[in-house]
Amino acid sequence: MTIKDTPEEWRVTATGTPFRGNKTSVRTDDVVMPDGSVVKRDYQVHPGSVAVLALDDEDRVLVLRQYRHPVRHKLWEIPAGLLDVPGENPLHAAQRELYEEAHVKAEDWRVLTDIYTTPGGCDEAVRIFLARDLSEADGERFEVAEEEADMELARVPLQDLVRGVLAGELHNTCLVVGVLSTVAARAGEGFDALRGPEAPWPARPFEA
């Protein structure tokens, strides 16, 4: 048996949008189940995101500490951001986020992994990139605001993050997946075997 996710769409007899926010909304669908019954499914509609596991020459990961109000925590995270423009190239969005949040650029980009963050209640898809050969970006620093105004920046050894993940001390989805995927990729076929930065992404199609 091939272990691979496959696209499928069950019939929807009615749909509505009871809430529309600035970036996301909530949709209610009446979905036909395999036994013919119809049930309501509420979920958040999300534009998608990108995240960057930026690994420097000393095997340290660039991480940010930011307040996240829904969970009432300050979380250590990797740089990430929304795909604000429909059809936006995710590589370009990732490069922008790395510049804006850390004032860093990278010469080597790979696709680390693609995930659905919470598929039981949200359609958010995230592409996590591995970025290497880091250097300080040119030009002025991006002016931050709101939660980002209180953001802390650090470079932490990759193995320290692995320990924190497995100890239950680090919880951000993109950081957890990115860190463990990086370790797995290096222990397997190596970083050069990862997909290129323009690899197709069916969850959020884009133009190269």
Tab-separated table of C-alpha atoms in Angstrom:
chain	number	residue	atom	x	y	z
A	1	MET	CA	0.000	0.000	0.000
A	2	THR	CA	1.277	3.462	-0.919
A	3	ILE	CA	1.139	5.851	2.032
A	4	LYS	CA	0.266	9.125	0.363
A	5	ASP	CA	-2.389	11.782	0.928
A	6	THR	CA	-4.855	12.020	-1.949
A	7	PRO	CA	-7.273	14.797	-2.943
A	8	GLU	CA	-10.976	14.060	-2.494
A	9	GLU	CA	-14.057	16.238	-2.126
A	10	TRP	CA	-17.353	15.076	-0.669
A	11	ARG	CA	-20.571	16.663	-1.932
A	12	VAL	CA	-21.659	19.912	-0.298
A	13	THR	CA	-25.390	20.669	-0.421
A	14	ALA	CA	-25.224	24.146	1.124
A	15	THR	CA	-22.571	26.587	2.288
A	16	GLY	CA	-22.454	29.872	4.171
A	17	THR	CA	-19.949	32.311	5.659
A	18	PRO	CA	-21.207	33.430	9.094
A	19	PHE	CA	-18.012	35.401	9.830
A	20	ARG	CA	-15.535	37.361	7.732
A	21	GLY	CA	-12.390	38.746	9.310
A	22	ASN	CA	-9.500	40.827	8.053
A	23	LYS	CA	-7.461	37.881	6.761
A	24	THR	CA	-9.579	34.791	7.419
A	25	SER	CA	-13.216	33.787	7.590
A	26	VAL	CA	-15.407	30.982	8.947
A	27	ARG	CA	-17.370	28.791	6.559
A	28	THR	CA	-20.209	26.383	7.313
A	29	ASP	CA	-20.774	23.534	4.842
A	30	ASP	CA	-23.504	20.893	4.777
A	31	VAL	CA	-21.521	17.798	3.790
A	32	VAL	CA	-22.958	14.484	2.577
A	33	MET	CA	-21.453	11.570	4.535
A	34	PRO	CA	-20.790	8.094	3.071
A	35	ASP	CA	-24.029	6.770	4.611
A	36	GLY	CA	-26.058	9.541	2.945
A	37	SER	CA	-26.565	11.658	6.051
A	38	VAL	CA	-25.799	15.383	5.937
A	39	VAL	CA	-23.789	17.070	8.674
A	40	LYS	CA	-22.565	20.620	9.222
A	41	ARG	CA	-18.844	21.309	9.243
A	42	ASP	CA	-17.507	24.678	10.428
A	43	TYR	CA	-13.930	25.620	9.536
A	44	GLN	CA	-11.623	28.588	9.174
A	45	VAL	CA	-10.794	29.618	5.616
A	46	HIS	CA	-7.142	30.686	5.468
A	47	PRO	CA	-5.031	32.132	2.617
A	48	GLY	CA	-2.038	29.926	3.441
A	49	SER	CA	1.384	30.667	4.880
A	50	VAL	CA	5.092	30.183	4.439
A	51	ALA	CA	7.760	29.561	7.065
A	52	VAL	CA	11.569	29.511	6.971
A	53	LEU	CA	13.969	27.233	8.833
A	54	ALA	CA	17.074	29.414	8.452
A	55	LEU	CA	20.186	27.399	9.306
A	56	ASP	CA	23.525	29.184	9.612
A	57	ASP	CA	27.084	27.875	9.158
A	58	GLU	CA	27.357	27.117	12.879
A	59	ASP	CA	24.284	24.826	12.770
A	60	ARG	CA	22.146	27.392	14.550
A	61	VAL	CA	18.530	28.156	13.672
A	62	LEU	CA	17.183	31.690	13.506
A	63	VAL	CA	14.187	31.868	15.850
A	64	LEU	CA	11.807	34.554	17.054
A	65	ARG	CA	9.885	34.858	20.325
A	66	GLN	CA	6.448	36.365	19.879
A	67	TYR	CA	3.218	36.724	21.877
A	68	ARG	CA	0.310	34.644	20.546
A	69	HIS	CA	-2.937	35.783	22.085
A	70	PRO	CA	-5.179	32.765	21.282
A	71	VAL	CA	-2.939	30.476	23.366
A	72	ARG	CA	-1.791	33.119	25.897
A	73	HIS	CA	1.868	32.277	25.367
A	74	LYS	CA	5.054	33.770	24.091
A	75	LEU	CA	6.217	31.151	21.609
A	76	TRP	CA	9.581	30.547	20.000
A	77	GLU	CA	8.950	30.327	16.260
A	78	ILE	CA	10.726	30.385	12.929
A	79	PRO	CA	10.073	33.327	10.563
A	80	ALA	CA	6.668	32.941	8.910
A	81	GLY	CA	3.886	34.913	7.316
A	82	LEU	CA	0.700	34.857	5.305
A	83	LEU	CA	0.414	34.473	1.558
A	84	ASP	CA	-1.253	37.862	1.276
A	85	VAL	CA	-1.710	37.827	-2.502
A	86	PRO	CA	-3.673	34.997	-4.204
A	87	GLY	CA	-1.325	32.986	-6.385
A	88	GLU	CA	1.761	34.567	-4.808
A	89	ASN	CA	4.991	32.638	-5.330
A	90	PRO	CA	5.704	31.079	-1.903
A	91	LEU	CA	9.477	31.433	-2.328
A	92	HIS	CA	9.137	35.173	-2.806
A	93	ALA	CA	6.882	35.367	0.258
A	94	ALA	CA	9.394	33.386	2.329
A	95	GLN	CA	12.259	35.620	1.250
A	96	ARG	CA	10.190	38.648	2.211
A	97	GLU	CA	9.369	37.252	5.652
A	98	LEU	CA	13.002	36.386	6.373
A	99	TYR	CA	13.981	39.942	5.462
A	100	GLU	CA	11.168	41.656	7.364
A	101	GLU	CA	11.378	39.621	10.565
A	102	ALA	CA	15.132	39.019	10.791
A	103	HIS	CA	16.813	41.324	8.231
A	104	VAL	CA	18.518	38.255	6.775
A	105	LYS	CA	18.876	36.884	3.251
A	106	ALA	CA	19.824	33.389	2.101
A	107	GLU	CA	21.519	32.102	-1.032
A	108	ASP	CA	20.385	28.460	-0.840
A	109	TRP	CA	16.672	27.622	-0.666
A	110	ARG	CA	14.951	24.229	-0.555
A	111	VAL	CA	11.423	23.064	0.186
A	112	LEU	CA	11.603	21.277	3.519
A	113	THR	CA	7.991	20.143	3.847
A	114	ASP	CA	4.363	21.087	3.150
A	115	ILE	CA	1.765	20.758	5.901
A	116	TYR	CA	-1.859	21.403	6.847
A	117	THR	CA	-1.657	22.909	10.331
A	118	THR	CA	-5.094	21.925	11.686
A	119	PRO	CA	-7.025	20.056	8.964
A	120	GLY	CA	-9.894	19.200	11.288
A	121	GLY	CA	-10.911	22.841	11.642
A	122	CYS	CA	-8.923	25.024	9.230
A	123	ASP	CA	-7.788	24.793	5.606
A	124	GLU	CA	-4.460	26.547	6.260
A	125	ALA	CA	-1.611	25.113	4.191
A	126	VAL	CA	1.999	25.999	5.029
A	127	ARG	CA	5.138	25.507	2.964
A	128	ILE	CA	8.250	25.331	5.143
A	129	PHE	CA	11.526	26.224	3.452
A	130	LEU	CA	15.074	25.401	4.454
A	131	ALA	CA	17.287	28.461	3.933
A	132	ARG	CA	21.098	28.302	4.152
A	133	ASP	CA	24.133	30.429	3.333
A	134	LEU	CA	22.779	33.294	5.419
A	135	SER	CA	23.954	36.903	5.534
A	136	GLU	CA	22.619	40.224	6.707
A	137	ALA	CA	20.203	41.799	4.255
A	138	ASP	CA	20.928	45.100	2.553
A	139	GLY	CA	18.974	48.290	3.219
A	140	GLU	CA	17.058	49.524	6.230
A	141	ARG	CA	15.347	47.235	8.681
A	142	PHE	CA	11.613	46.667	8.246
A	143	GLU	CA	9.546	48.683	10.713
A	144	VAL	CA	7.592	46.288	12.930
A	145	ALA	CA	4.311	46.948	14.742
A	146	GLU	CA	1.728	45.335	17.059
A	147	GLU	CA	2.884	41.936	18.454
A	148	GLU	CA	6.043	42.080	16.346
A	149	ALA	CA	7.185	45.252	18.129
A	150	ASP	CA	7.911	43.090	21.201
A	151	MET	CA	9.575	40.295	19.219
A	152	GLU	CA	12.914	38.801	20.310
A	153	LEU	CA	15.436	37.333	17.877
A	154	ALA	CA	18.008	34.604	18.583
A	155	ARG	CA	20.139	31.937	16.934
A	156	VAL	CA	19.833	28.622	18.732
A	157	PRO	CA	21.748	25.381	18.051
A	158	LEU	CA	19.583	22.951	16.105
A	159	GLN	CA	20.085	20.160	18.656
A	160	ASP	CA	18.950	22.449	21.489
A	161	LEU	CA	15.685	22.980	19.618
A	162	VAL	CA	15.297	19.229	19.089
A	163	ARG	CA	15.698	18.720	22.831
A	164	GLY	CA	13.135	21.444	23.546
A	165	VAL	CA	10.619	19.954	21.127
A	166	LEU	CA	10.905	16.458	22.583
A	167	ALA	CA	10.776	17.826	26.144
A	168	GLY	CA	7.461	19.540	25.436
A	169	GLU	CA	8.965	23.005	25.878
A	170	LEU	CA	8.490	24.259	22.302
A	171	HIS	CA	5.041	24.134	20.698
A	172	ASN	CA	4.853	26.194	17.517
A	173	THR	CA	3.809	23.929	14.638
A	174	CYS	CA	6.194	25.302	12.028
A	175	LEU	CA	9.151	25.268	14.408
A	176	VAL	CA	8.453	21.684	15.539
A	177	VAL	CA	7.931	20.359	12.013
A	178	GLY	CA	10.784	22.397	10.575
A	179	VAL	CA	13.317	21.356	13.202
A	180	LEU	CA	12.490	17.649	13.098
A	181	SER	CA	12.293	17.628	9.291
A	182	THR	CA	15.720	19.261	9.075
A	183	VAL	CA	17.261	16.598	11.296
A	184	ALA	CA	15.519	13.829	9.348
A	185	ALA	CA	16.586	15.241	5.970
A	186	ARG	CA	20.217	15.495	7.000
A	187	ALA	CA	20.222	11.987	8.467
A	188	GLY	CA	18.611	10.605	5.325
A	189	GLU	CA	19.541	11.532	1.760
A	190	GLY	CA	20.860	14.969	2.688
A	191	PHE	CA	19.706	18.494	1.965
A	192	ASP	CA	20.560	18.280	-1.730
A	193	ALA	CA	17.840	15.635	-2.122
A	194	LEU	CA	15.118	18.061	-0.950
A	195	ARG	CA	12.734	19.568	-3.474
A	196	GLY	CA	13.750	22.761	-5.210
A	197	PRO	CA	12.334	26.109	-4.063
A	198	GLU	CA	9.910	26.303	-7.005
A	199	ALA	CA	8.470	22.787	-6.529
A	200	PRO	CA	4.724	22.549	-7.308
A	201	TRP	CA	2.367	23.032	-4.377
A	202	PRO	CA	-1.140	21.778	-5.202
A	203	ALA	CA	-2.571	23.128	-1.945
A	204	ARG	CA	-1.727	26.697	-3.017
A	205	PRO	CA	-0.988	26.809	-6.768
A	206	PHE	CA	1.283	29.612	-7.904
A	207	GLU	CA	3.115	30.961	-10.920
A	208	ALA	CA	6.903	30.535	-10.919
